Amino acid sequence: MTDRKVPSRWGPRWSRWVGRFMAKVVWRTEVRHVGRLPRSGAVIVVANHIGIADGPLLHGVIPRGSYFLIGGHMMEGVLGRILRAAQQITVEGSGREALAQGLAVLKRGDVVGVFPEGTRGGGEAESVHGGAAWLAVRSGAPVLPVAILGTRLPGESVHAWPKLGRRMLMDFGEAHALDIPQELKGRARQAWAAERVAEVLRDHLAAVQQTTSLELPRDDPRGLRAANDAQEA
């Protein structure tokens, strides 16, 4: 990989302050245990994904520059121009180029953010993709889970921004080295890592939910989209 393909550190230097303003001024975001994020070195932050505000807010409350893997459909229009200027990583097609860029960021000693569910949903991380695990296997970076609650409530559209002033929560878990069994090779190694990443995130989500009145939406976003489409027809 050439240096020109590695996202610049300049983008997060300004964009994280935009996210922080949104988290603390536009909405009331409680941030717990952020000190668990290592102050230096490569880290893969994984979080559940329930609403459109998740990415900007998490980018803002992480106390270091971070680079999130973001679907290409979000890179359109004004929002897309902002995300590109912030040097966030576009996921297109098979995602191989995005993973290569994420790996380069980790090798540089920076923070990569991944929503392993791949799309906004009920937030329980029941089904996760293997991108974060792939990055962890190849970089050796620890995985740090973050539980997000309040950015979307049951029945709200996955496309809608939260109401101004809403209370939200972002709780940082402990960083985990995957410690993959040495006897595992190839696809078995990747599969083990993917399940371990999912387990780390689910366990943290379950623990955090015992400490707050905020609840996950736990709804089917596909059903919400179908209902919204029917109303618009």
mmCIF file with all atom_site columns, C-alpha atoms in Angstrom:
data_model
loop_
_atom_site.group_PDB
_atom_site.id
_atom_site.type_symbol
_atom_site.label_atom_id
_atom_site.label_alt_id
_atom_site.label_comp_id
_atom_site.label_asym_id
_atom_site.label_entity_id
_atom_site.label_seq_id
_atom_site.pdbx_PDB_ins_code
_atom_site.Cartn_x
_atom_site.Cartn_y
_atom_site.Cartn_z
_atom_site.occupancy
_atom_site.B_iso_or_equiv
_atom_site.pdbx_formal_charge
_atom_site.auth_seq_id
_atom_site.auth_comp_id
_atom_site.auth_asym_id
_atom_site.auth_atom_id
_atom_site.pdbx_PDB_model_num
ATOM 1   C CA . MET A 1 1   ? 0.000   0.000   0.000  1.00 0.00 ? 1   MET A CA 1
ATOM 2   C CA . THR A 1 2   ? 1.282   3.462   -0.862 1.00 0.00 ? 2   THR A CA 1
ATOM 3   C CA . ASP A 1 3   ? 1.183   6.334   1.588  1.00 0.00 ? 3   ASP A CA 1
ATOM 4   C CA . ARG A 1 4   ? -1.361  8.220   -0.483 1.00 0.00 ? 4   ARG A CA 1
ATOM 5   C CA . LYS A 1 5   ? -3.975  5.556   0.315  1.00 0.00 ? 5   LYS A CA 1
ATOM 6   C CA . VAL A 1 6   ? -3.585  5.963   4.048  1.00 0.00 ? 6   VAL A CA 1
ATOM 7   C CA . PRO A 1 7   ? -6.186  8.424   5.445  1.00 0.00 ? 7   PRO A CA 1
ATOM 8   C CA . SER A 1 8   ? -4.623  11.653  6.623  1.00 0.00 ? 8   SER A CA 1
ATOM 9   C CA . ARG A 1 9   ? -4.489  12.520  10.316 1.00 0.00 ? 9   ARG A CA 1
ATOM 10  C CA . TRP A 1 10  ? -5.695  16.020  9.462  1.00 0.00 ? 10  TRP A CA 1
ATOM 11  C CA . GLY A 1 11  ? -9.338  14.986  8.977  1.00 0.00 ? 11  GLY A CA 1
ATOM 12  C CA . PRO A 1 12  ? -10.030 13.720  12.509 1.00 0.00 ? 12  PRO A CA 1
ATOM 13  C CA . ARG A 1 13  ? -8.174  16.677  14.022 1.00 0.00 ? 13  ARG A CA 1
ATOM 14  C CA . TRP A 1 14  ? -11.094 18.954  13.168 1.00 0.00 ? 14  TRP A CA 1
ATOM 15  C CA . SER A 1 15  ? -13.993 16.552  12.669 1.00 0.00 ? 15  SER A CA 1
ATOM 16  C CA . ARG A 1 16  ? -13.824 14.983  16.129 1.00 0.00 ? 16  ARG A CA 1
ATOM 17  C CA . TRP A 1 17  ? -14.591 18.414  17.585 1.00 0.00 ? 17  TRP A CA 1
ATOM 18  C CA . VAL A 1 18  ? -17.709 18.606  15.422 1.00 0.00 ? 18  VAL A CA 1
ATOM 19  C CA . GLY A 1 19  ? -18.767 15.250  16.785 1.00 0.00 ? 19  GLY A CA 1
ATOM 20  C CA . ARG A 1 20  ? -17.997 16.336  20.336 1.00 0.00 ? 20  ARG A CA 1
ATOM 21  C CA . PHE A 1 21  ? -20.136 19.469  19.900 1.00 0.00 ? 21  PHE A CA 1
ATOM 22  C CA . MET A 1 22  ? -23.007 17.292  18.708 1.00 0.00 ? 22  MET A CA 1
ATOM 23  C CA . ALA A 1 23  ? -22.574 14.909  21.633 1.00 0.00 ? 23  ALA A CA 1
ATOM 24  C CA . LYS A 1 24  ? -22.384 17.527  24.362 1.00 0.00 ? 24  LYS A CA 1
ATOM 25  C CA . VAL A 1 25  ? -24.356 20.522  23.028 1.00 0.00 ? 25  VAL A CA 1
ATOM 26  C CA . VAL A 1 26  ? -26.880 19.238  20.499 1.00 0.00 ? 26  VAL A CA 1
ATOM 27  C CA . TRP A 1 27  ? -27.609 16.142  22.617 1.00 0.00 ? 27  TRP A CA 1
ATOM 28  C CA . ARG A 1 28  ? -26.897 15.139  26.222 1.00 0.00 ? 28  ARG A CA 1
ATOM 29  C CA . THR A 1 29  ? -24.473 12.278  25.824 1.00 0.00 ? 29  THR A CA 1
ATOM 30  C CA . GLU A 1 30  ? -23.174 10.534  28.914 1.00 0.00 ? 30  GLU A CA 1
ATOM 31  C CA . VAL A 1 31  ? -19.740 9.068   28.250 1.00 0.00 ? 31  VAL A CA 1
ATOM 32  C CA . ARG A 1 32  ? -18.557 6.358   30.602 1.00 0.00 ? 32  ARG A CA 1
ATOM 33  C CA . HIS A 1 33  ? -15.138 4.759   31.089 1.00 0.00 ? 33  HIS A CA 1
ATOM 34  C CA . VAL A 1 34  ? -13.521 6.535   28.152 1.00 0.00 ? 34  VAL A CA 1
ATOM 35  C CA . GLY A 1 35  ? -10.224 6.205   30.012 1.00 0.00 ? 35  GLY A CA 1
ATOM 36  C CA . ARG A 1 36  ? -10.237 2.518   29.066 1.00 0.00 ? 36  ARG A CA 1
ATOM 37  C CA . LEU A 1 37  ? -9.240  3.511   25.542 1.00 0.00 ? 37  LEU A CA 1
ATOM 38  C CA . PRO A 1 38  ? -5.434  3.261   25.315 1.00 0.00 ? 38  PRO A CA 1
ATOM 39  C CA . ARG A 1 39  ? -3.833  6.676   24.948 1.00 0.00 ? 39  ARG A CA 1
ATOM 40  C CA . SER A 1 40  ? -1.562  5.491   22.152 1.00 0.00 ? 40  SER A CA 1
ATOM 41  C CA . GLY A 1 41  ? -1.143  2.577   19.785 1.00 0.00 ? 41  GLY A CA 1
ATOM 42  C CA . ALA A 1 42  ? -3.456  0.743   17.441 1.00 0.00 ? 42  ALA A CA 1
ATOM 43  C CA . VAL A 1 43  ? -7.001  0.039   18.678 1.00 0.00 ? 43  VAL A CA 1
ATOM 44  C CA . ILE A 1 44  ? -10.108 -1.313  16.948 1.00 0.00 ? 44  ILE A CA 1
ATOM 45  C CA . VAL A 1 45  ? -13.262 0.208   18.429 1.00 0.00 ? 45  VAL A CA 1
ATOM 46  C CA . VAL A 1 46  ? -16.388 -1.883  17.820 1.00 0.00 ? 46  VAL A CA 1
ATOM 47  C CA . ALA A 1 47  ? -19.890 -0.661  18.681 1.00 0.00 ? 47  ALA A CA 1
ATOM 48  C CA . ASN A 1 48  ? -23.496 -1.662  18.234 1.00 0.00 ? 48  ASN A CA 1
ATOM 49  C CA . HIS A 1 49  ? -25.362 0.346   15.605 1.00 0.00 ? 49  HIS A CA 1
ATOM 50  C CA . ILE A 1 50  ? -28.885 1.652   16.180 1.00 0.00 ? 50  ILE A CA 1
ATOM 51  C CA . GLY A 1 51  ? -29.149 5.142   14.692 1.00 0.00 ? 51  GLY A CA 1
ATOM 52  C CA . ILE A 1 52  ? -27.744 7.568   12.175 1.00 0.00 ? 52  ILE A CA 1
ATOM 53  C CA . ALA A 1 53  ? -26.093 9.652   14.916 1.00 0.00 ? 53  ALA A CA 1
ATOM 54  C CA . ASP A 1 54  ? -23.946 6.769   16.214 1.00 0.00 ? 54  ASP A CA 1
ATOM 55  C CA . GLY A 1 55  ? -20.922 7.394   14.022 1.00 0.00 ? 55  GLY A CA 1
ATOM 56  C CA . PRO A 1 56  ? -20.535 11.165  14.440 1.00 0.00 ? 56  PRO A CA 1
ATOM 57  C CA . LEU A 1 57  ? -21.084 10.996  18.199 1.00 0.00 ? 57  LEU A CA 1
ATOM 58  C CA . LEU A 1 58  ? -18.678 8.120   18.791 1.00 0.00 ? 58  LEU A CA 1
ATOM 59  C CA . HIS A 1 59  ? -16.088 9.813   16.578 1.00 0.00 ? 59  HIS A CA 1
ATOM 60  C CA . GLY A 1 60  ? -16.501 12.901  18.752 1.00 0.00 ? 60  GLY A CA 1
ATOM 61  C CA . VAL A 1 61  ? -16.235 11.298  22.180 1.00 0.00 ? 61  VAL A CA 1
ATOM 62  C CA . ILE A 1 62  ? -13.205 9.135   21.356 1.00 0.00 ? 62  ILE A CA 1
ATOM 63  C CA . PRO A 1 63  ? -10.309 11.232  22.751 1.00 0.00 ? 63  PRO A CA 1
ATOM 64  C CA . ARG A 1 64  ? -8.065  10.426  19.794 1.00 0.00 ? 64  ARG A CA 1
ATOM 65  C CA . GLY A 1 65  ? -8.412  10.788  16.053 1.00 0.00 ? 65  GLY A CA 1
ATOM 66  C CA . SER A 1 66  ? -10.474 7.891   14.693 1.00 0.00 ? 66  SER A CA 1
ATOM 67  C CA . TYR A 1 67  ? -11.232 6.476   11.264 1.00 0.00 ? 67  TYR A CA 1
ATOM 68  C CA . PHE A 1 68  ? -14.547 4.684   10.792 1.00 0.00 ? 68  PHE A CA 1
ATOM 69  C CA . LEU A 1 69  ? -15.440 2.224   8.054  1.00 0.00 ? 69  LEU A CA 1
ATOM 70  C CA . ILE A 1 70  ? -18.570 3.716   6.472  1.00 0.00 ? 70  ILE A CA 1
ATOM 71  C CA . GLY A 1 71  ? -20.830 2.317   3.747  1.00 0.00 ? 71  GLY A CA 1
ATOM 72  C CA . GLY A 1 72  ? -20.536 3.952   0.348  1.00 0.00 ? 72  GLY A CA 1
ATOM 73  C CA . HIS A 1 73  ? -24.240 4.931   0.375  1.00 0.00 ? 73  HIS A CA 1
ATOM 74  C CA . MET A 1 74  ? -23.415 7.417   3.158  1.00 0.00 ? 74  MET A CA 1
ATOM 75  C CA . MET A 1 75  ? -20.754 9.111   1.039  1.00 0.00 ? 75  MET A CA 1
ATOM 76  C CA . GLU A 1 76  ? -23.208 11.040  -1.126 1.00 0.00 ? 76  GLU A CA 1
ATOM 77  C CA . GLY A 1 77  ? -24.331 14.657  -1.006 1.00 0.00 ? 77  GLY A CA 1
ATOM 78  C CA . VAL A 1 78  ? -23.276 17.157  1.653  1.00 0.00 ? 78  VAL A CA 1
ATOM 79  C CA . LEU A 1 79  ? -22.849 14.493  4.353  1.00 0.00 ? 79  LEU A CA 1
ATOM 80  C CA . GLY A 1 80  ? -20.615 12.483  2.062  1.00 0.00 ? 80  GLY A CA 1
ATOM 81  C CA . ARG A 1 81  ? -18.374 15.472  1.385  1.00 0.00 ? 81  ARG A CA 1
ATOM 82  C CA . ILE A 1 82  ? -18.019 16.070  5.120  1.00 0.00 ? 82  ILE A CA 1
ATOM 83  C CA . LEU A 1 83  ? -17.172 12.420  5.799  1.00 0.00 ? 83  LEU A CA 1
ATOM 84  C CA . ARG A 1 84  ? -14.599 12.364  3.027  1.00 0.00 ? 84  ARG A CA 1
ATOM 85  C CA . ALA A 1 85  ? -13.025 15.579  4.275  1.00 0.00 ? 85  ALA A CA 1
ATOM 86  C CA . ALA A 1 86  ? -12.889 13.970  7.723  1.00 0.00 ? 86  ALA A CA 1
ATOM 87  C CA . GLN A 1 87  ? -10.843 11.166  6.112  1.00 0.00 ? 87  GLN A CA 1
ATOM 88  C CA . GLN A 1 88  ? -13.332 8.470   7.080  1.00 0.00 ? 88  GLN A CA 1
ATOM 89  C CA . ILE A 1 89  ? -12.986 5.199   5.170  1.00 0.00 ? 89  ILE A CA 1
ATOM 90  C CA . THR A 1 90  ? -15.454 4.352   2.401  1.00 0.00 ? 90  THR A CA 1
ATOM 91  C CA . VAL A 1 91  ? -16.637 0.736   2.141  1.00 0.00 ? 91  VAL A CA 1
ATOM 92  C CA . GLU A 1 92  ? -17.549 -0.188  -1.420 1.00 0.00 ? 92  GLU A CA 1
ATOM 93  C CA . GLY A 1 93  ? -17.996 -3.476  -3.222 1.00 0.00 ? 93  GLY A CA 1
ATOM 94  C CA . SER A 1 94  ? -16.247 -6.317  -1.443 1.00 0.00 ? 94  SER A CA 1
ATOM 95  C CA . GLY A 1 95  ? -14.778 -3.901  1.094  1.00 0.00 ? 95  GLY A CA 1
ATOM 96  C CA . ARG A 1 96  ? -11.210 -5.046  0.416  1.00 0.00 ? 96  ARG A CA 1
ATOM 97  C CA . GLU A 1 97  ? -9.885  -1.557  -0.246 1.00 0.00 ? 97  GLU A CA 1
ATOM 98  C CA . ALA A 1 98  ? -11.541 -0.230  2.930  1.00 0.00 ? 98  ALA A CA 1
ATOM 99  C CA . LEU A 1 99  ? -10.014 -3.019  5.000  1.00 0.00 ? 99  LEU A CA 1
ATOM 100 C CA . ALA A 1 100 ? -6.611  -2.330  3.455  1.00 0.00 ? 100 ALA A CA 1
ATOM 101 C CA . GLN A 1 101 ? -6.895  1.324   4.432  1.00 0.00 ? 101 GLN A CA 1
ATOM 102 C CA . GLY A 1 102 ? -8.043  0.389   7.925  1.00 0.00 ? 102 GLY A CA 1
ATOM 103 C CA . LEU A 1 103 ? -5.082  -1.959  8.304  1.00 0.00 ? 103 LEU A CA 1
ATOM 104 C CA . ALA A 1 104 ? -2.713  0.803   7.227  1.00 0.00 ? 104 ALA A CA 1
ATOM 105 C CA . VAL A 1 105 ? -4.207  3.126   9.849  1.00 0.00 ? 105 VAL A CA 1
ATOM 106 C CA . LEU A 1 106 ? -3.708  0.478   12.539 1.00 0.00 ? 106 LEU A CA 1
ATOM 107 C CA . LYS A 1 107 ? -0.129  -0.176  11.473 1.00 0.00 ? 107 LYS A CA 1
ATOM 108 C CA . ARG A 1 108 ? 0.435   3.547   11.871 1.00 0.00 ? 108 ARG A CA 1
ATOM 109 C CA . GLY A 1 109 ? -0.745  3.218   15.480 1.00 0.00 ? 109 GLY A CA 1
ATOM 110 C CA . ASP A 1 110 ? -4.126  4.933   15.198 1.00 0.00 ? 110 ASP A CA 1
ATOM 111 C CA . VAL A 1 111 ? -7.776  4.093   15.985 1.00 0.00 ? 111 VAL A CA 1
ATOM 112 C CA . VAL A 1 112 ? -10.141 2.368   13.558 1.00 0.00 ? 112 VAL A CA 1
ATOM 113 C CA . GLY A 1 113 ? -13.885 2.240   14.282 1.00 0.00 ? 113 GLY A CA 1
ATOM 114 C CA . VAL A 1 114 ? -16.198 -0.502  13.020 1.00 0.00 ? 114 VAL A CA 1
ATOM 115 C CA . PHE A 1 115 ? -19.901 -1.157  13.421 1.00 0.00 ? 115 PHE A CA 1
ATOM 116 C CA . PRO A 1 116 ? -19.703 -4.934  12.934 1.00 0.00 ? 116 PRO A CA 1
ATOM 117 C CA . GLU A 1 117 ? -23.455 -5.330  12.470 1.00 0.00 ? 117 GLU A CA 1
ATOM 118 C CA . GLY A 1 118 ? -22.939 -3.554  9.168  1.00 0.00 ? 118 GLY A CA 1
ATOM 119 C CA . THR A 1 119 ? -26.186 -1.597  9.269  1.00 0.00 ? 119 THR A CA 1
ATOM 120 C CA . ARG A 1 120 ? -28.445 0.230   11.713 1.00 0.00 ? 120 ARG A CA 1
ATOM 121 C CA . GLY A 1 121 ? -30.794 -2.118  13.514 1.00 0.00 ? 121 GLY A CA 1
ATOM 122 C CA . GLY A 1 122 ? -32.034 -3.303  16.885 1.00 0.00 ? 122 GLY A CA 1
ATOM 123 C CA . GLY A 1 123 ? -28.582 -2.881  18.393 1.00 0.00 ? 123 GLY A CA 1
ATOM 124 C CA . GLU A 1 124 ? -28.142 -6.274  20.047 1.00 0.00 ? 124 GLU A CA 1
ATOM 125 C CA . ALA A 1 125 ? -25.256 -7.369  17.794 1.00 0.00 ? 125 ALA A CA 1
ATOM 126 C CA . GLU A 1 126 ? -26.959 -10.676 17.049 1.00 0.00 ? 126 GLU A CA 1
ATOM 127 C CA . SER A 1 127 ? -25.359 -10.875 13.622 1.00 0.00 ? 127 SER A CA 1
ATOM 128 C CA . VAL A 1 128 ? -21.950 -9.385  12.889 1.00 0.00 ? 128 VAL A CA 1
ATOM 129 C CA . HIS A 1 129 ? -19.671 -9.225  9.870  1.00 0.00 ? 129 HIS A CA 1
ATOM 130 C CA . GLY A 1 130 ? -16.021 -10.215 9.974  1.00 0.00 ? 130 GLY A CA 1
ATOM 131 C CA . GLY A 1 131 ? -14.304 -6.933  9.070  1.00 0.00 ? 131 GLY A CA 1
ATOM 132 C CA . ALA A 1 132 ? -13.247 -6.023  12.598 1.00 0.00 ? 132 ALA A CA 1
ATOM 133 C CA . ALA A 1 133 ? -11.969 -9.560  13.171 1.00 0.00 ? 133 ALA A CA 1
ATOM 134 C CA . TRP A 1 134 ? -10.014 -9.469  9.907  1.00 0.00 ? 134 TRP A CA 1
ATOM 135 C CA . LEU A 1 135 ? -8.334  -6.248  11.021 1.00 0.00 ? 135 LEU A CA 1
ATOM 136 C CA . ALA A 1 136 ? -7.581  -7.670  14.465 1.00 0.00 ? 136 ALA A CA 1
ATOM 137 C CA . VAL A 1 137 ? -6.078  -10.876 13.058 1.00 0.00 ? 137 VAL A CA 1
ATOM 138 C CA . ARG A 1 138 ? -3.785  -9.043  10.659 1.00 0.00 ? 138 ARG A CA 1
ATOM 139 C CA . SER A 1 139 ? -2.803  -6.106  12.852 1.00 0.00 ? 139 SER A CA 1
ATOM 140 C CA . GLY A 1 140 ? -2.664  -7.691  16.284 1.00 0.00 ? 140 GLY A CA 1
ATOM 141 C CA . ALA A 1 141 ? -4.525  -4.631  17.616 1.00 0.00 ? 141 ALA A CA 1
ATOM 142 C CA . PRO A 1 142 ? -6.832  -5.057  20.624 1.00 0.00 ? 142 PRO A CA 1
ATOM 143 C CA . VAL A 1 143 ? -10.599 -4.794  20.236 1.00 0.00 ? 143 VAL A CA 1
ATOM 144 C CA . LEU A 1 144 ? -12.453 -2.351  22.487 1.00 0.00 ? 144 LEU A CA 1
ATOM 145 C CA . PRO A 1 145 ? -16.280 -2.556  22.645 1.00 0.00 ? 145 PRO A CA 1
ATOM 146 C CA . VAL A 1 146 ? -18.562 0.455   23.060 1.00 0.00 ? 146 VAL A CA 1
ATOM 147 C CA . ALA A 1 147 ? -22.238 0.213   23.991 1.00 0.00 ? 147 ALA A CA 1
ATOM 148 C CA . ILE A 1 148 ? -24.469 2.866   22.415 1.00 0.00 ? 148 ILE A CA 1
ATOM 149 C CA . LEU A 1 149 ? -27.965 3.547   23.745 1.00 0.00 ? 149 LEU A CA 1
ATOM 150 C CA . GLY A 1 150 ? -30.493 6.312   23.166 1.00 0.00 ? 150 GLY A CA 1
ATOM 151 C CA . THR A 1 151 ? -29.568 7.438   19.649 1.00 0.00 ? 151 THR A CA 1
ATOM 152 C CA . ARG A 1 152 ? -32.698 5.672   18.386 1.00 0.00 ? 152 ARG A CA 1
ATOM 153 C CA . LEU A 1 153 ? -35.765 4.594   20.326 1.00 0.00 ? 153 LEU A CA 1
ATOM 154 C CA . PRO A 1 154 ? -38.230 1.783   19.495 1.00 0.00 ? 154 PRO A CA 1
ATOM 155 C CA . GLY A 1 155 ? -40.410 2.691   16.536 1.00 0.00 ? 155 GLY A CA 1
ATOM 156 C CA . GLU A 1 156 ? -38.207 5.520   15.291 1.00 0.00 ? 156 GLU A CA 1
ATOM 157 C CA . SER A 1 157 ? -36.865 5.444   11.747 1.00 0.00 ? 157 SER A CA 1
ATOM 158 C CA . VAL A 1 158 ? -33.281 4.323   11.261 1.00 0.00 ? 158 VAL A CA 1
ATOM 159 C CA . HIS A 1 159 ? -32.901 7.346   8.975  1.00 0.00 ? 159 HIS A CA 1
ATOM 160 C CA . ALA A 1 160 ? -34.083 9.978   11.493 1.00 0.00 ? 160 ALA A CA 1
ATOM 161 C CA . TRP A 1 161 ? -31.812 12.109  13.640 1.00 0.00 ? 161 TRP A CA 1
ATOM 162 C CA . PRO A 1 162 ? -32.654 12.102  17.382 1.00 0.00 ? 162 PRO A CA 1
ATOM 163 C CA . LYS A 1 163 ? -34.633 14.950  18.885 1.00 0.00 ? 163 LYS A CA 1
ATOM 164 C CA . LEU A 1 164 ? -32.559 17.835  20.211 1.00 0.00 ? 164 LEU A CA 1
ATOM 165 C CA . GLY A 1 165 ? -31.445 17.482  23.793 1.00 0.00 ? 165 GLY A CA 1
ATOM 166 C CA . ARG A 1 166 ? -32.066 13.764  24.047 1.00 0.00 ? 166 ARG A CA 1
ATOM 167 C CA . ARG A 1 167 ? -30.153 11.831  26.683 1.00 0.00 ? 167 ARG A CA 1
ATOM 168 C CA . MET A 1 168 ? -27.812 9.211   25.256 1.00 0.00 ? 168 MET A CA 1
ATOM 169 C CA . LEU A 1 169 ? -25.141 6.880   26.569 1.00 0.00 ? 169 LEU A CA 1
ATOM 170 C CA . MET A 1 170 ? -21.798 5.695   25.247 1.00 0.00 ? 170 MET A CA 1
ATOM 171 C CA . ASP A 1 171 ? -20.007 3.248   27.544 1.00 0.00 ? 171 ASP A CA 1
ATOM 172 C CA . PHE A 1 172 ? -16.465 2.099   26.753 1.00 0.00 ? 172 PHE A CA 1
ATOM 173 C CA . GLY A 1 173 ? -15.501 -1.451  27.662 1.00 0.00 ? 173 GLY A CA 1
ATOM 174 C CA . GLU A 1 174 ? -12.136 -3.020  28.313 1.00 0.00 ? 174 GLU A CA 1
ATOM 175 C CA . ALA A 1 175 ? -9.709  -3.570  25.430 1.00 0.00 ? 175 ALA A CA 1
ATOM 176 C CA . HIS A 1 176 ? -9.340  -7.251  24.515 1.00 0.00 ? 176 HIS A CA 1
ATOM 177 C CA . ALA A 1 177 ? -6.470  -8.947  22.732 1.00 0.00 ? 177 ALA A CA 1
ATOM 178 C CA . LEU A 1 178 ? -7.995  -11.812 20.751 1.00 0.00 ? 178 LEU A CA 1
ATOM 179 C CA . ASP A 1 179 ? -5.370  -14.408 21.708 1.00 0.00 ? 179 ASP A CA 1
ATOM 180 C CA . ILE A 1 180 ? -6.328  -16.739 18.868 1.00 0.00 ? 180 ILE A CA 1
ATOM 181 C CA . PRO A 1 181 ? -5.424  -20.406 19.460 1.00 0.00 ? 181 PRO A CA 1
ATOM 182 C CA . GLN A 1 182 ? -2.201  -21.166 17.608 1.00 0.00 ? 182 GLN A CA 1
ATOM 183 C CA . GLU A 1 183 ? -3.534  -24.387 16.117 1.00 0.00 ? 183 GLU A CA 1
ATOM 184 C CA . LEU A 1 184 ? -6.216  -22.542 14.142 1.00 0.00 ? 184 LEU A CA 1
ATOM 185 C CA . LYS A 1 185 ? -5.313  -21.656 10.563 1.00 0.00 ? 185 LYS A CA 1
ATOM 186 C CA . GLY A 1 186 ? -6.937  -19.976 7.567  1.00 0.00 ? 186 GLY A CA 1
ATOM 187 C CA . ARG A 1 187 ? -10.722 -19.730 7.631  1.00 0.00 ? 187 ARG A CA 1
ATOM 188 C CA . ALA A 1 188 ? -10.989 -21.408 11.019 1.00 0.00 ? 188 ALA A CA 1
ATOM 189 C CA . ARG A 1 189 ? -8.755  -18.704 12.480 1.00 0.00 ? 189 ARG A CA 1
ATOM 190 C CA . GLN A 1 190 ? -10.870 -15.940 10.949 1.00 0.00 ? 190 GLN A CA 1
ATOM 191 C CA . ALA A 1 191 ? -14.142 -17.570 12.061 1.00 0.00 ? 191 ALA A CA 1
ATOM 192 C CA . TRP A 1 192 ? -12.875 -17.906 15.640 1.00 0.00 ? 192 TRP A CA 1
ATOM 193 C CA . ALA A 1 193 ? -11.822 -14.260 15.671 1.00 0.00 ? 193 ALA A CA 1
ATOM 194 C CA . ALA A 1 194 ? -15.178 -13.086 14.292 1.00 0.00 ? 194 ALA A CA 1
ATOM 195 C CA . GLU A 1 195 ? -17.089 -14.965 16.971 1.00 0.00 ? 195 GLU A CA 1
ATOM 196 C CA . ARG A 1 196 ? -14.775 -13.621 19.662 1.00 0.00 ? 196 ARG A CA 1
ATOM 197 C CA . VAL A 1 197 ? -15.335 -10.020 18.514 1.00 0.00 ? 197 VAL A CA 1
ATOM 198 C CA . ALA A 1 198 ? -19.108 -10.610 18.567 1.00 0.00 ? 198 ALA A CA 1
ATOM 199 C CA . GLU A 1 199 ? -18.882 -12.139 22.035 1.00 0.00 ? 199 GLU A CA 1
ATOM 200 C CA . VAL A 1 200 ? -16.868 -9.210  23.401 1.00 0.00 ? 200 VAL A CA 1
ATOM 201 C CA . LEU A 1 201 ? -19.428 -6.710  22.092 1.00 0.00 ? 201 LEU A CA 1
ATOM 202 C CA . ARG A 1 202 ? -22.484 -8.677  23.227 1.00 0.00 ? 202 ARG A CA 1
ATOM 203 C CA . ASP A 1 203 ? -21.101 -9.240  26.710 1.00 0.00 ? 203 ASP A CA 1
ATOM 204 C CA . HIS A 1 204 ? -20.367 -5.541  27.119 1.00 0.00 ? 204 HIS A CA 1
ATOM 205 C CA . LEU A 1 205 ? -23.824 -4.573  25.855 1.00 0.00 ? 205 LEU A CA 1
ATOM 206 C CA . ALA A 1 206 ? -25.487 -6.953  28.291 1.00 0.00 ? 206 ALA A CA 1
ATOM 207 C CA . ALA A 1 207 ? -23.475 -5.580  31.215 1.00 0.00 ? 207 ALA A CA 1
ATOM 208 C CA . VAL A 1 208 ? -24.166 -1.930  30.368 1.00 0.00 ? 208 VAL A CA 1
ATOM 209 C CA . GLN A 1 209 ? -27.899 -2.487  30.003 1.00 0.00 ? 209 GLN A CA 1
ATOM 210 C CA . GLN A 1 210 ? -27.989 -3.510  33.658 1.00 0.00 ? 210 GLN A CA 1
ATOM 211 C CA . THR A 1 211 ? -26.737 -0.050  34.644 1.00 0.00 ? 211 THR A CA 1
ATOM 212 C CA . THR A 1 212 ? -29.095 2.314   32.797 1.00 0.00 ? 212 THR A CA 1
ATOM 213 C CA . SER A 1 213 ? -32.767 2.952   32.127 1.00 0.00 ? 213 SER A CA 1
ATOM 214 C CA . LEU A 1 214 ? -32.022 3.533   28.448 1.00 0.00 ? 214 LEU A CA 1
ATOM 215 C CA . GLU A 1 215 ? -33.083 0.607   26.272 1.00 0.00 ? 215 GLU A CA 1
ATOM 216 C CA . LEU A 1 216 ? -32.110 -0.723  22.864 1.00 0.00 ? 216 LEU A CA 1
ATOM 217 C CA . PRO A 1 217 ? -34.731 -0.400  20.094 1.00 0.00 ? 217 PRO A CA 1
ATOM 218 C CA . ARG A 1 218 ? -34.757 -4.195  19.528 1.00 0.00 ? 218 ARG A CA 1
ATOM 219 C CA . ASP A 1 219 ? -36.926 -3.737  16.453 1.00 0.00 ? 219 ASP A CA 1
ATOM 220 C CA . ASP A 1 220 ? -36.589 -4.870  12.855 1.00 0.00 ? 220 ASP A CA 1
ATOM 221 C CA . PRO A 1 221 ? -35.427 -1.913  10.734 1.00 0.00 ? 221 PRO A CA 1
ATOM 222 C CA . ARG A 1 222 ? -36.603 -3.697  7.603  1.00 0.00 ? 222 ARG A CA 1
ATOM 223 C CA . GLY A 1 223 ? -40.109 -3.652  9.002  1.00 0.00 ? 223 GLY A CA 1
ATOM 224 C CA . LEU A 1 224 ? -39.815 0.019   9.805  1.00 0.00 ? 224 LEU A CA 1
ATOM 225 C CA . ARG A 1 225 ? -38.631 0.797   6.274  1.00 0.00 ? 225 ARG A CA 1
ATOM 226 C CA . ALA A 1 226 ? -41.515 -1.173  4.776  1.00 0.00 ? 226 ALA A CA 1
ATOM 227 C CA . ALA A 1 227 ? -44.038 0.670   6.958  1.00 0.00 ? 227 ALA A CA 1
ATOM 228 C CA . ASN A 1 228 ? -42.541 4.067   6.072  1.00 0.00 ? 228 ASN A CA 1
ATOM 229 C CA . ASP A 1 229 ? -42.556 3.212   2.352  1.00 0.00 ? 229 ASP A CA 1
ATOM 230 C CA . ALA A 1 230 ? -46.207 2.180   2.575  1.00 0.00 ? 230 ALA A CA 1
ATOM 231 C CA . GLN A 1 231 ? -47.135 5.476   4.242  1.00 0.00 ? 231 GLN A CA 1
ATOM 232 C CA . GLU A 1 232 ? -45.309 7.468   1.562  1.00 0.00 ? 232 GLU A CA 1
ATOM 233 C CA . ALA A 1 233 ? -46.893 5.572   -1.328 1.00 0.00 ? 233 ALA A CA 1
#
